[in-house]
């Protein structure tokens, strides 16, 4: 006699498949058209599901967008961390990670969702919280290691992280609005000078 296990498992897998499909299709639409131009009808049509299926997973378009933004922020954080980890020296890891953040911020796959619509839809407080959970966390870890190693002068990590993260987020916002290859190169150069100023003088 069947205990219903396989059916339960199949239903759970189907629900997860539906959720991932909604995230994938809404992310594609948000990135290309922008949050304000995309309706729920367009999302469910692209995903091949009903509105009822969407509301089973997300209570509103804003909640769906938040889940997409979390996914994007996590991916950006992972790319920044990977760029830093590719360098052997802790200082080079910091520089590589910061440069990677600015470079990733110009990627159209992330730009509109993370930098244009993210703060507008969720508000700055929530947007900053998501940023702190991802990119800013990696930055704080890198700065802590450099301070502990004497590469950066001893100082509280939290305000330094906020200052540097704020500067890069502002630059990323500017690049998203008007930046091109020349502006990115100029911003990277300015960032290098800014970071160099943090080095402890011996």
C-alpha angles and dihedrals in degrees: 000000000000118000092204093246097129091048092051090048092049092050091050091050091049091051091050091047090052092049093050091047091052091049093048096048096041090048091053092049095044091050095050103033105022130243096275095052096051121085129196090246090059091048096050091045091053091046093046094233137111126258087247090060090050093050089050087067104025129030095209145358088262091057090048090050090050090055090050091049091050089053091049094046090050092050092049090050090051093049091049091049092047091052090051094045090054089068120076101208118070092227092050088048091057093048093045092048094049092047090048091053092056092044093049089048090065092054108110089217089068106017104081096039098043104034109022108032100021098073092037096052101037101027127243096277094057093039091054091048091056090046091050091052091056126017097016091052091057090047092052091051092051093048091048091054092049093048092048089050094050094243090117119037115262110271140132109292099211099064092041090052091049093049095048094041091049092051092050093045090051091049090048090051090052093048090050091054102041112351128125134169092291093049091048091051091048091048092049090052092049090048091053090054092047093051093046088059089063094063115112112247114233 
